[in-house]
Short mmCIF file of C-alpha atoms and ligand atoms in Angstrom, two decimals:
data_model
loop_
_atom_site.label_atom_id
_atom_site.label_comp_id
_atom_site.label_asym_id
_atom_site.label_seq_id
_atom_site.Cartn_x
_atom_site.Cartn_y
_atom_site.Cartn_z
CA MET H 29 22.05 47.62 85.55
CA SER H 30 21.04 51.18 86.27
CA THR H 31 22.56 53.95 84.20
CA PRO H 32 24.28 56.76 86.04
CA VAL H 33 23.13 60.33 85.57
CA PHE H 34 26.68 61.65 85.30
CA SER H 35 29.75 60.12 83.71
CA ILE H 36 33.05 61.79 84.48
CA VAL H 37 35.55 60.92 81.77
CA ALA H 38 39.23 61.41 82.52
CA PRO H 39 42.07 60.33 80.19
CA ALA H 40 45.30 59.58 82.01
CA TYR H 41 48.84 59.17 80.76
CA ASN H 42 51.43 58.64 83.50
CA GLU H 43 49.18 60.10 86.17
CA SER H 44 49.77 57.61 88.99
CA SER H 45 50.71 60.35 91.44
CA SER H 46 47.72 62.57 90.59
CA LEU H 47 45.00 59.93 90.41
CA PRO H 48 44.32 59.29 94.13
CA ALA H 49 43.95 63.00 94.85
CA PHE H 50 41.94 63.37 91.66
CA TYR H 51 39.56 60.62 92.73
CA ASP H 52 39.18 62.11 96.22
CA ARG H 53 38.24 65.52 94.91
CA VAL H 54 35.96 64.27 92.15
CA SER H 55 34.09 61.88 94.44
CA ALA H 56 33.69 64.56 97.13
CA VAL H 57 32.17 66.95 94.59
CA MET H 58 30.00 64.35 92.87
CA ASP H 59 28.60 62.93 96.11
CA GLN H 60 27.27 66.38 96.96
CA LEU H 61 25.17 66.41 93.79
CA GLY H 62 23.07 63.54 95.10
CA GLU H 63 22.77 61.69 91.79
CA ALA H 64 24.18 58.39 90.57
CA TRP H 65 27.53 58.90 88.84
CA GLU H 66 30.42 56.94 87.41
CA LEU H 67 34.05 57.83 86.84
CA VAL H 68 35.42 56.51 83.56
CA LEU H 69 39.22 56.40 83.75
CA ILE H 70 41.12 55.79 80.54
CA ASN H 71 44.66 54.52 80.82
CA ASP H 72 46.31 55.77 77.64
CA GLY H 73 49.23 53.33 77.58
CA SER H 74 50.94 54.84 80.61
CA ARG H 75 54.49 53.77 81.34
CA ASP H 76 54.14 54.13 85.10
CA SER H 77 51.76 52.40 87.53
CA THR H 78 48.68 54.36 86.44
CA LEU H 79 46.68 51.21 85.64
CA ALA H 80 47.50 49.63 88.99
CA VAL H 81 46.44 52.79 90.81
CA MET H 82 43.20 52.79 88.83
CA GLN H 83 42.59 49.19 89.85
CA GLN H 84 43.20 50.04 93.49
CA LEU H 85 40.71 52.88 93.29
CA LYS H 86 38.26 50.59 91.51
CA ALA H 87 38.56 48.10 94.35
CA VAL H 88 37.43 50.81 96.74
CA ASP H 89 34.73 52.36 94.60
CA GLN H 90 32.79 50.33 92.05
CA ARG H 91 31.51 53.50 90.45
CA ILE H 92 34.85 53.63 88.63
CA ALA H 93 35.12 52.19 85.14
CA ILE H 94 38.53 51.46 83.65
CA VAL H 95 39.28 51.54 79.95
CA ASN H 96 42.81 50.30 79.39
CA LEU H 97 43.97 51.12 75.86
CA SER H 98 46.36 48.74 74.12
CA ARG H 99 49.02 51.46 73.81
CA ASN H 100 49.38 55.23 73.97
CA PHE H 101 47.01 56.76 71.43
CA GLY H 102 47.19 60.39 72.55
CA LYS H 103 44.77 62.46 74.56
CA GLU H 104 42.23 63.09 71.80
CA ILE H 105 41.71 59.39 71.08
CA ALA H 106 41.82 58.46 74.77
CA THR H 107 39.05 60.99 75.35
CA THR H 108 37.02 59.44 72.53
CA ALA H 109 37.51 55.98 74.04
CA GLY H 110 36.18 57.37 77.32
CA LEU H 111 33.14 58.89 75.61
CA ASP H 112 32.48 55.56 73.90
CA HIS H 113 32.31 53.86 77.28
CA ALA H 114 30.47 56.56 79.24
CA ARG H 115 26.85 55.66 80.02
CA GLY H 116 25.62 58.81 81.76
CA ALA H 117 22.88 61.19 80.68
CA ALA H 118 25.47 63.94 80.95
CA VAL H 119 29.19 63.46 80.43
CA ILE H 120 31.85 65.60 82.06
CA LEU H 121 35.31 65.64 80.47
CA ILE H 122 38.13 66.53 82.79
CA ASP H 123 41.93 66.16 82.89
CA ALA H 124 43.27 63.70 85.44
CA ASP H 125 46.17 65.99 86.42
CA LEU H 126 43.90 68.26 88.51
CA GLN H 127 44.52 71.27 86.29
CA ASP H 128 40.78 71.39 85.81
CA PRO H 129 39.36 71.85 89.31
CA PRO H 130 36.54 69.31 89.92
CA GLU H 131 34.90 71.90 92.19
CA VAL H 132 33.65 73.65 89.03
CA ILE H 133 31.53 70.62 88.08
CA PRO H 134 28.42 71.71 90.09
CA GLU H 135 28.38 74.95 88.09
CA LEU H 136 28.56 72.99 84.83
CA VAL H 137 25.73 70.78 86.06
CA ALA H 138 23.63 73.80 87.05
CA ALA H 139 23.93 75.25 83.55
CA TRP H 140 23.06 71.85 82.05
CA ARG H 141 19.92 71.74 84.22
CA ARG H 142 18.98 75.14 82.85
CA GLY H 143 18.85 73.51 79.41
CA TYR H 144 22.28 73.90 77.84
CA ASP H 145 23.61 70.87 75.97
CA THR H 146 27.25 71.85 76.19
CA VAL H 147 28.68 73.75 79.12
CA TYR H 148 32.35 74.47 78.59
CA ALA H 149 34.67 75.74 81.25
CA GLN H 150 36.51 78.83 80.07
CA ARG H 151 39.80 79.84 81.65
CA ARG H 152 39.79 83.15 83.42
CA GLN H 153 43.58 83.26 83.36
CA ARG H 154 46.36 80.86 82.52
CA GLN H 155 48.34 80.22 85.67
CA GLY H 156 51.63 78.38 85.59
CA GLU H 157 52.12 78.90 81.87
CA THR H 158 54.89 80.89 80.24
CA TRP H 159 54.10 84.08 78.36
CA LEU H 160 55.29 82.35 75.20
CA LYS H 161 52.67 79.63 75.56
CA ARG H 162 50.00 82.22 76.32
CA ALA H 163 50.98 84.31 73.30
CA THR H 164 51.12 81.36 70.91
CA ALA H 165 47.78 80.09 72.19
CA ALA H 166 46.19 83.51 71.63
CA ALA H 167 47.63 83.73 68.10
CA PHE H 168 46.41 80.23 67.32
CA TYR H 169 42.83 80.99 68.35
CA ARG H 170 42.89 84.16 66.29
CA VAL H 171 44.07 82.34 63.15
CA LEU H 172 41.59 79.53 63.71
CA GLN H 173 38.73 82.00 64.11
CA ARG H 174 39.63 83.79 60.90
CA ALA H 175 40.38 80.76 58.76
CA THR H 176 37.50 78.45 59.63
CA SER H 177 33.74 78.70 59.80
CA VAL H 178 33.33 76.87 63.13
CA ALA H 179 33.46 79.15 66.16
CA VAL H 180 35.94 77.62 68.60
CA PRO H 181 35.71 79.54 71.87
CA ALA H 182 39.09 80.87 73.05
CA ASP H 183 40.72 79.68 76.27
CA THR H 184 38.66 76.54 76.53
CA GLY H 185 40.04 73.05 76.74
CA ASP H 186 38.36 69.71 76.99
CA PHE H 187 36.97 70.50 80.44
CA ARG H 188 33.23 70.56 79.78
CA LEU H 189 29.87 68.94 80.32
CA MET H 190 27.97 67.47 77.38
CA SER H 191 24.43 66.15 77.22
CA ARG H 192 23.80 62.65 75.88
CA ARG H 193 22.71 63.93 72.47
CA VAL H 194 25.89 65.97 72.07
CA VAL H 195 28.01 62.96 73.04
CA ASP H 196 26.13 60.75 70.59
CA ALA H 197 26.59 63.34 67.86
CA LEU H 198 30.29 63.62 68.65
CA LEU H 199 30.74 59.87 68.56
CA GLU H 200 29.39 59.72 65.05
CA LEU H 201 32.48 61.61 63.92
CA ARG H 202 35.03 58.81 63.67
CA GLU H 203 37.76 60.72 61.85
CA HIS H 204 41.33 59.93 62.83
CA HIS H 205 42.62 63.46 62.94
CA ARG H 206 40.65 64.47 65.96
CA PHE H 207 40.93 68.12 66.74
CA MET H 208 38.45 67.86 69.59
CA LYS H 209 37.92 71.58 70.14
CA GLY H 210 36.88 71.89 66.53
CA LEU H 211 34.66 68.81 66.72
CA TYR H 212 32.86 70.13 69.80
CA ALA H 213 32.12 73.35 67.98
CA TRP H 214 31.17 71.56 64.78
CA VAL H 215 28.38 69.43 66.30
CA GLY H 216 26.68 72.57 67.62
CA PHE H 217 23.70 72.48 70.07
CA PRO H 218 22.99 75.19 72.67
CA SER H 219 26.09 75.87 74.71
CA CYS H 220 27.33 78.29 77.32
CA ALA H 221 30.53 79.04 79.23
CA VAL H 222 31.39 78.85 82.91
CA LEU H 223 34.51 80.82 83.94
CA TYR H 224 37.15 79.16 86.10
CA ASP H 225 40.81 79.41 87.09
CA ARG H 226 43.09 76.76 85.68
CA HIS H 227 45.56 75.38 88.18
CA PRO H 228 49.16 74.28 87.73
CA ARG H 229 49.63 70.53 87.41
CA TYR H 230 49.23 68.55 90.66
CA ALA H 231 52.15 66.25 89.83
CA GLY H 232 54.22 65.07 86.90
CA SER H 233 54.80 67.11 83.80
CA SER H 234 52.75 68.10 80.80
CA ALA H 235 53.00 65.71 77.90
CA PHE H 236 52.86 68.65 75.54
CA ASN H 237 55.92 70.50 74.29
CA TYR H 238 56.06 73.24 71.69
CA TRP H 239 56.59 70.83 68.82
CA LYS H 240 53.48 68.91 69.86
CA LEU H 241 51.54 72.15 70.24
CA TRP H 242 52.61 73.22 66.77
CA ASN H 243 51.38 69.91 65.35
CA PHE H 244 48.20 70.36 67.32
CA ALA H 245 47.67 73.80 65.78
CA LEU H 246 48.34 72.40 62.30
CA GLU H 247 45.78 69.68 62.99
CA GLY H 248 43.24 72.24 64.09
CA ILE H 249 43.61 74.34 60.98
CA THR H 250 43.83 71.58 58.40
CA SER H 251 40.98 69.54 59.90
CA PHE H 252 38.54 72.37 59.63
CA THR H 253 39.46 74.42 56.61
CA THR H 254 40.99 74.04 53.19
CA ALA H 255 41.99 77.72 53.25
CA PRO H 256 45.75 76.93 53.11
CA LEU H 257 45.17 75.10 49.84
CA ARG H 258 43.45 78.15 48.46
CA PHE H 259 46.21 80.33 49.87
CA ALA H 260 48.71 78.29 47.85
CA THR H 261 46.71 79.02 44.71
CA TYR H 262 46.67 82.75 45.45
CA LEU H 263 50.37 82.71 46.23
CA GLY H 264 51.04 81.01 42.91
CA LEU H 265 48.94 83.61 41.09
CA ALA H 266 50.67 86.51 42.84
CA VAL H 267 54.13 85.12 42.11
CA GLY H 268 53.15 84.56 38.48
CA PHE H 269 51.89 88.12 38.15
CA GLY H 270 55.07 89.50 39.76
CA ALA H 271 57.21 87.41 37.43
CA ALA H 272 55.27 88.67 34.37
CA VAL H 273 55.79 92.30 35.38
CA PHE H 274 59.45 91.66 36.11
CA LEU H 275 60.03 89.91 32.76
CA ALA H 276 58.20 92.64 30.82
CA GLN H 277 60.35 95.28 32.45
CA LEU H 278 63.46 93.20 31.68
CA LEU H 279 62.39 92.83 28.04
CA VAL H 280 61.82 96.57 27.63
CA ARG H 281 65.16 97.35 29.23
CA THR H 282 67.02 94.86 27.04
CA VAL H 283 65.41 96.24 23.87
CA LEU H 284 66.15 99.88 24.81
CA PHE H 285 69.57 99.56 26.48
CA GLY H 286 70.88 96.15 25.42
CA ASN H 287 71.97 93.63 28.00
CA PRO H 288 74.84 95.09 30.07
CA VAL H 289 74.60 92.54 32.94
CA PRO H 290 74.91 88.77 32.49
CA GLY H 291 71.51 88.40 34.21
CA TYR H 292 72.64 86.04 36.91
CA PRO H 293 71.01 87.88 39.88
CA SER H 294 67.60 88.19 38.25
CA LEU H 295 67.75 84.57 37.15
CA MET H 296 68.56 83.42 40.64
CA ALA H 297 65.84 85.60 42.13
CA VAL H 298 63.21 84.16 39.83
CA VAL H 299 64.36 80.57 40.35
CA LEU H 300 64.47 80.85 44.11
CA PHE H 301 61.20 82.69 44.35
CA LEU H 302 59.35 80.23 42.16
CA GLY H 303 61.01 77.33 43.92
CA SER H 304 59.76 78.54 47.27
CA ALA H 305 56.26 79.11 45.95
CA GLN H 306 56.18 75.60 44.52
CA LEU H 307 57.43 74.06 47.73
CA ILE H 308 54.84 75.87 49.82
CA THR H 309 52.11 74.74 47.47
CA LEU H 310 53.31 71.15 47.43
CA GLY H 311 53.65 71.19 51.20
CA SER H 312 50.10 72.25 51.81
CA ILE H 313 48.80 69.73 49.28
CA GLY H 314 50.83 67.12 51.11
CA GLU H 315 49.21 68.06 54.42
CA TYR H 316 45.79 67.28 53.07
CA LEU H 317 46.90 64.28 51.09
CA GLY H 318 48.39 62.82 54.26
CA ARG H 319 45.09 63.27 55.99
CA VAL H 320 43.17 61.64 53.16
CA PHE H 321 45.65 58.77 53.33
CA ASN H 322 45.09 58.30 57.04
CA GLU H 323 41.33 58.51 56.79
CA VAL H 324 40.85 56.15 53.85
CA LYS H 325 42.58 53.36 55.75
CA ARG H 326 39.44 53.21 57.91
CA ARG H 327 41.28 51.78 60.86
CA PRO H 328 39.55 51.64 64.23
CA LEU H 329 40.46 54.63 66.35
CA TYR H 330 41.91 52.54 69.18
CA PHE H 331 42.02 49.12 70.75
CA VAL H 332 40.94 48.37 74.28
CA GLU H 333 43.18 45.94 76.13
CA ARG H 334 40.69 45.65 78.97
CA TYR H 335 37.43 47.29 79.95
CA VAL H 336 36.06 47.07 83.45
CA PRO H 337 32.64 48.72 83.61
CA SER H 338 31.41 50.72 86.55
CA SER H 339 29.22 48.12 88.17
CA ALA H 340 29.39 44.99 90.28
CA ASP H 341 29.43 42.46 87.44
CA VAL H 342 33.16 42.78 86.88
CA PRO H 343 34.48 39.19 87.22
CA GLU H 344 31.96 37.82 84.76
CA PHE H 345 33.07 40.28 82.14
CA THR H 346 36.74 39.64 82.75
CA LEU H 347 36.44 35.86 82.56
CA GLU H 348 34.32 36.02 79.46
CA HIS H 349 37.13 37.79 77.67
CA ASN H 350 39.78 35.53 79.12
CA LEU H 351 42.02 38.37 80.12
CA HIS H 352 44.83 38.00 82.58
CA THR H 353 45.26 40.42 85.43
CA PRO H 354 48.78 41.77 85.88
CA PRO H 355 50.20 42.06 89.40
CA LEU H 356 49.67 45.34 91.17
CA HIS H 357 52.85 47.34 91.51
CA ALA H 358 51.30 50.54 92.75
CA PRO H 359 52.32 52.13 96.02
CA PRO H 360 49.60 52.22 98.68
CA LEU H 361 47.06 54.97 98.29
CA HIS H 362 47.98 58.13 100.09
CA THR H 363 44.81 58.32 102.17
CA PRO H 364 44.84 55.80 104.99
CA ASP H 365 41.24 56.53 106.00
CA ARG H 366 39.76 54.92 102.91
CA ALA H 367 36.79 52.55 103.04
CA PRO H 368 37.85 48.99 103.85
CA VAL H 369 38.16 46.55 100.95
CA PHE H 370 37.31 42.88 101.28
CA VAL H 371 38.56 40.68 98.49
CA ASP H 372 36.97 37.28 98.22
CA GLN H 373 39.65 35.34 96.31
CA ALA H 374 37.55 32.23 95.63
CA ALA H 375 34.62 34.04 94.10
CA GLU H 376 36.87 36.64 92.46
CA THR H 377 34.46 39.30 93.56
CA THR H 378 35.25 42.46 95.41
CA THR H 379 33.02 43.65 98.18
CA VAL H 380 33.21 47.29 98.86
CA GLY H 381 32.62 49.31 101.96
CA ALA H 382 30.34 52.29 101.51
CA PRO H 383 32.30 54.80 99.40
CA GLY H 384 33.55 57.67 101.44
CA GLY H 385 32.20 56.05 104.57
CA GLY H 386 35.52 54.87 105.94
N1 UDP G 424 46.96 62.55 78.29
C1 UDP G 424 46.59 61.34 77.69
N2 UDP G 424 47.38 60.85 76.67
C2 UDP G 424 48.50 61.50 76.23
C3 UDP G 424 48.84 62.72 76.85
C4 UDP G 424 48.05 63.22 77.87
O1 UDP G 424 45.59 60.73 78.05
O2 UDP G 424 49.16 60.98 75.32
C5 UDP G 424 46.11 63.07 79.41
C6 UDP G 424 46.88 63.45 80.65
O3 UDP G 424 47.03 62.37 81.52
C7 UDP G 424 46.01 64.53 81.26
C8 UDP G 424 45.39 65.19 80.03
O4 UDP G 424 45.50 64.25 78.97
O5 UDP G 424 44.98 64.00 82.05
C9 UDP G 424 46.10 66.47 79.67
O6 UDP G 424 47.47 66.22 79.43
P1 UDP G 424 48.60 67.27 79.82
O7 UDP G 424 48.43 67.70 81.23
O8 UDP G 424 49.90 66.63 79.47
O9 UDP G 424 48.28 68.46 78.83
P2 UDP G 424 48.13 70.03 79.16
O10 UDP G 424 47.37 70.15 80.46
O11 UDP G 424 49.50 70.55 79.25
O12 UDP G 424 47.35 70.56 78.01
MG1 MG G 425 47.60 69.23 82.11
#
């Protein structure tokens, strides 16, 4: 079994309407590069016919590998599952919703050939995003940059090319709280940026809302720095100092002028202030404790329901694992001029016409 030069890894959650167009564009671009490649599609527990569409594409082009996760694990873990199953000398991560234009891949490859281990695609502008999302993203990168020691480049997503040694390094990090942008930066190796324009989604809707983005930001900060814990300590010290000054002043005033007021407001102020400081401190300790809790369980990151590698020896693998094949519910692919597919039911093998040669 020959290993491909390039592995394109694309996680997909409810992307049945984007996938055929995604495959068309990726294969058109990759075929121009003139090297062996595979497309590793990860079905992250989609609730639509994404898996069936993947299987249809696989029937047409054996260079597709399918990793079907046992449920939805989220994009970060789905990406990791894809990296685990990618065999290429260089791995290209790309979203399946066509927001990352596959036409940028040759530029990433060119930079890789010049010797860079990581070539990340950096957004020139954020099209189709509200100003609020742009502003919060900018603020997040600024905070991250200040609070942590790893340099996470701004306006970059997962769209990137990584050499085999970077992928292998990345895969050694099996932590559950996977803030991928931080992990990419943490492993290091020579890297450079390629500028591109991010497109609006081809179909469907983003799985990310503001609450998810907020959690994502929290993940990013707490996975890479313990600064909030230290901040809690400083806050506690500052509040303590303020309280000492306040009480000293109160004492002096009581000694000199007696106690004309019952003291209810000052009491309340102190109680509330200290209460809030304690809650903040406890909260940030809880954040880290929760992470320790999740990591010490040492659970596997994900489970694969079915893996179909990108080669011809598919039936053997499937039978060996005694997995059933669900019926295909997917609508026909949108391109009628696809290569013909001949399915030999008896042998359970799929013969494929030359890809793109239909
Ligand atoms: N995705 C995934 N699992 C999820 C959510 C998203 O694999 O739980 C995939 C999704 O199919 C897409 C990519 O991750 O290919 C980016 O997701 P999305 O477009 O929702 O995020 P955004 O582009 O808004 O950051
Ligand atoms: Mg998207």
